[in-house]
PDB file of C-alpha atoms in Angstrom:
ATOM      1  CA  UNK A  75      15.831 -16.467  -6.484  1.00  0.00           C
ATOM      2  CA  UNK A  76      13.592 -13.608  -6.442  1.00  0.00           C
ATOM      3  CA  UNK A  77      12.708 -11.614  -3.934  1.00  0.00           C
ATOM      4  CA  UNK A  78       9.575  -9.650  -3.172  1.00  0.00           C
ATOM      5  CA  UNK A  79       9.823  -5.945  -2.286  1.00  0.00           C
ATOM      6  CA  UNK A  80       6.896  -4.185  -0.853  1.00  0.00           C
ATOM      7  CA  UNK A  81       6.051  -0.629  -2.496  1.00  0.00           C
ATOM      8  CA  UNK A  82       3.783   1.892  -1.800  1.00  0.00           C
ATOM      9  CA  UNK A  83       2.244   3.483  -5.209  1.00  0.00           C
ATOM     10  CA  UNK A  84       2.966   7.160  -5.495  1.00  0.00           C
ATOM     11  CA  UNK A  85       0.951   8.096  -8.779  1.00  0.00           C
ATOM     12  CA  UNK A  86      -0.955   5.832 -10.743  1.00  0.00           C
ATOM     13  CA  UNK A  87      -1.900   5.005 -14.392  1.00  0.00           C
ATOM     14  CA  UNK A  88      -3.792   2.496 -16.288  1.00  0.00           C
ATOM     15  CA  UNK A  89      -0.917   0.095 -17.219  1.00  0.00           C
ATOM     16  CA  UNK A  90       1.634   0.910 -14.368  1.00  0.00           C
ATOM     17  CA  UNK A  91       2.424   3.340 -11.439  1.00  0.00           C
ATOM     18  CA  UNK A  92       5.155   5.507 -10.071  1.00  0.00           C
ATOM     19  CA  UNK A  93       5.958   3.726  -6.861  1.00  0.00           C
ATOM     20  CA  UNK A  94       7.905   4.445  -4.067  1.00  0.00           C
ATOM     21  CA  UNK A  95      10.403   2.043  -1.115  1.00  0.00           C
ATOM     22  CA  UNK A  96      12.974   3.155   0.894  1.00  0.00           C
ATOM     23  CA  UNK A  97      12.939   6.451  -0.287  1.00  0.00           C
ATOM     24  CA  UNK A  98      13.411   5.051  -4.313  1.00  0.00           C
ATOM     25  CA  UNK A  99      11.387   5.794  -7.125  1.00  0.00           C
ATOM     26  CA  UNK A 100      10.347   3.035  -9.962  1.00  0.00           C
ATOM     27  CA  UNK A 101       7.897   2.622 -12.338  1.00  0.00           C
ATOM     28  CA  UNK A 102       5.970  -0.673 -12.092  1.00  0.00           C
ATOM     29  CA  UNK A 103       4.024  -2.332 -14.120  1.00  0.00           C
ATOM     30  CA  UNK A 104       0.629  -3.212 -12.863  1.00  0.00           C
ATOM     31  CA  UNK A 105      -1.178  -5.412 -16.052  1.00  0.00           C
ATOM     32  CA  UNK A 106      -1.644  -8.149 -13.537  1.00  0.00           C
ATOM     33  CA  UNK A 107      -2.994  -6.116 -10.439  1.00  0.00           C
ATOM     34  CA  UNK A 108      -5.189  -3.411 -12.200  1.00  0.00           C
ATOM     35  CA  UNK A 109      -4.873   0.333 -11.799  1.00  0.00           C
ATOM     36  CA  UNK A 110      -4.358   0.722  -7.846  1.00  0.00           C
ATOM     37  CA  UNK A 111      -5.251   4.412  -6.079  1.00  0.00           C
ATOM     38  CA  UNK A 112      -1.984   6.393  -4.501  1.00  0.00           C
ATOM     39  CA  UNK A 113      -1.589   5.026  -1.238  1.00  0.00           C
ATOM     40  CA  UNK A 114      -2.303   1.263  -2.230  1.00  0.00           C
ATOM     41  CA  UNK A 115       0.619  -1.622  -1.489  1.00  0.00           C
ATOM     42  CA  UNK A 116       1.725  -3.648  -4.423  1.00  0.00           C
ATOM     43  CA  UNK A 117       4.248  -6.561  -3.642  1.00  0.00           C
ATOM     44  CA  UNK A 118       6.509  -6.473  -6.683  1.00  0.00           C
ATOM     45  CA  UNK A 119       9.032  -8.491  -8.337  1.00  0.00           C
ATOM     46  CA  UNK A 120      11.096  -7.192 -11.021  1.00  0.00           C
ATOM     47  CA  UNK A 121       9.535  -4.547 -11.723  1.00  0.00           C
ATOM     48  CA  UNK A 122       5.911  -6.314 -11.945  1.00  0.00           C
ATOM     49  CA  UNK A 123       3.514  -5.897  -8.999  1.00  0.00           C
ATOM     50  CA  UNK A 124       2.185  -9.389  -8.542  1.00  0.00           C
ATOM     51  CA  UNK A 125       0.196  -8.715  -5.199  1.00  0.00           C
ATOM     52  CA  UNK A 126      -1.863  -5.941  -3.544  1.00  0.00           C
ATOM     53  CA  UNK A 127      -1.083  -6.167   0.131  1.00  0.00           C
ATOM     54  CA  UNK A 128      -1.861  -4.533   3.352  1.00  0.00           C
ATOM     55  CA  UNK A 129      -0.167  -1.429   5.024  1.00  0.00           C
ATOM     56  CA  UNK A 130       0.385  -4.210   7.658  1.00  0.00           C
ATOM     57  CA  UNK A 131       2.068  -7.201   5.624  1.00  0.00           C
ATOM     58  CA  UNK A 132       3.974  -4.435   3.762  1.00  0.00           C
ATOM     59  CA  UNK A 133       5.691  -3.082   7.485  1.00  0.00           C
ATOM     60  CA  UNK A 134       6.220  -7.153   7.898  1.00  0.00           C
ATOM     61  CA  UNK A 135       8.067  -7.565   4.504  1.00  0.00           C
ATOM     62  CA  UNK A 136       9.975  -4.417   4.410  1.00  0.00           C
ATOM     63  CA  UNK A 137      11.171  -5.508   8.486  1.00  0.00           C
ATOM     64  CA  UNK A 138      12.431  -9.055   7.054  1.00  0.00           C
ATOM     65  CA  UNK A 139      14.303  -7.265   4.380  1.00  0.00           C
ATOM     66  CA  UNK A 140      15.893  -5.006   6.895  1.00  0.00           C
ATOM     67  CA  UNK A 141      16.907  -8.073   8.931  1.00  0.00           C
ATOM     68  CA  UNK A 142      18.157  -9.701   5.875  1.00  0.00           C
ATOM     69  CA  UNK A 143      20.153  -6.752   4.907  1.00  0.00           C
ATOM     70  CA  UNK A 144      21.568  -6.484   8.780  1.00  0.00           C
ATOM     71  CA  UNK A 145      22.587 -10.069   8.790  1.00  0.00           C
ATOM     72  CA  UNK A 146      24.175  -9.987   5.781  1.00  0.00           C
ATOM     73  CA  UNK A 147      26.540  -7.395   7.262  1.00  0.00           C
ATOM     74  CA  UNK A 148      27.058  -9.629  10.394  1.00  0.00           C
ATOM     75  CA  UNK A 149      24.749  -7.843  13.103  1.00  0.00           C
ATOM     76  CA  UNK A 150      23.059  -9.666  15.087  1.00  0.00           C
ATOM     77  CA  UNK A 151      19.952  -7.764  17.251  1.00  0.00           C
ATOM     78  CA  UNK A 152      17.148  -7.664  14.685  1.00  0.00           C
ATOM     79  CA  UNK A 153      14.504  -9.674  16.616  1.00  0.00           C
ATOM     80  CA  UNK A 154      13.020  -6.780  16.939  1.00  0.00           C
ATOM     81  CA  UNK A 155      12.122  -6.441  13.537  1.00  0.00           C
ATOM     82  CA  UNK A 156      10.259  -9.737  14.255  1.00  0.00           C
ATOM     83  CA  UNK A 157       7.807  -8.538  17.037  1.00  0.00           C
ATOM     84  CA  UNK A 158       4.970 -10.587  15.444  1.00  0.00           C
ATOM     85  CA  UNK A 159       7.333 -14.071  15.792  1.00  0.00           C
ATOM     86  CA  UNK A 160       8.955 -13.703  18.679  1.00  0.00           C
ATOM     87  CA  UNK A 161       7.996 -16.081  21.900  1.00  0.00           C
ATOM     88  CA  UNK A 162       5.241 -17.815  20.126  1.00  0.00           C
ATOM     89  CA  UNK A 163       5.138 -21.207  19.214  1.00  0.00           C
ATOM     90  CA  UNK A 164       5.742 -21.754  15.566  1.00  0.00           C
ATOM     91  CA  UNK A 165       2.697 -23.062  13.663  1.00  0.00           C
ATOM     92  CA  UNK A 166       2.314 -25.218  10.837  1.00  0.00           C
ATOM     93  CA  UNK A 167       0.287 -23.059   7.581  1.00  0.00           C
ATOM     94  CA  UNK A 168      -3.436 -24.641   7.548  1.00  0.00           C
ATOM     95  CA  UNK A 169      -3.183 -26.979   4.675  1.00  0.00           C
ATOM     96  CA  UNK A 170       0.082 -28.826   6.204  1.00  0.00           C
ATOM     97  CA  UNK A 171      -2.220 -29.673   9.373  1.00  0.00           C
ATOM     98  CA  UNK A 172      -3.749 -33.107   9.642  1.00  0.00           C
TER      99      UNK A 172
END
């Protein structure tokens, strides 16, 4: 399984970028994204940004990671890493609807 990490790029270049999460430096390659500005989200998975993504979804993703991370040591208050979830009705995505 591999899972997605959001990053934040840092310094660019033309086949990969200096980018930054939790406070850790790595350089990524972006062949399949395109040169992004400083500032710009990448979702990235081994090394290899696959996605640009909002400011938004990147808060989202790096929140379920935290949970993750706090679960796996046995805690057990994180809903409030899932503000946008919690008391709402779960809904199906759009092309599982009938």
């Amino acid at each position: 399984m591999c899972i997605g990490i959001p990053m934040r790029v840092v310094e660019a270049g033309a086949e990969s970028a200096l980018c930054e999460y939790r406070g850790q430096l790595s350089r990524i390659d972006t062949m399949l994204v395109g040169e992004q500005q400083p500032g710009a989200w990448l979702l990235v998975f081994l090394d290899t940004a696959r996605e640009v993504i909002s400011a938004d979804k990147a808060r989202q993703i790096a929140d379920a990671l935290e949970a993750m991370r706090l679960a796996m040591q046995g805690h057990t208050n994180f809903d409030h890493l899932f503000a946008d979830l919690v008391e709402r009705e779960p809904e199906l995505p759009e092309f599982l609807r009938t």
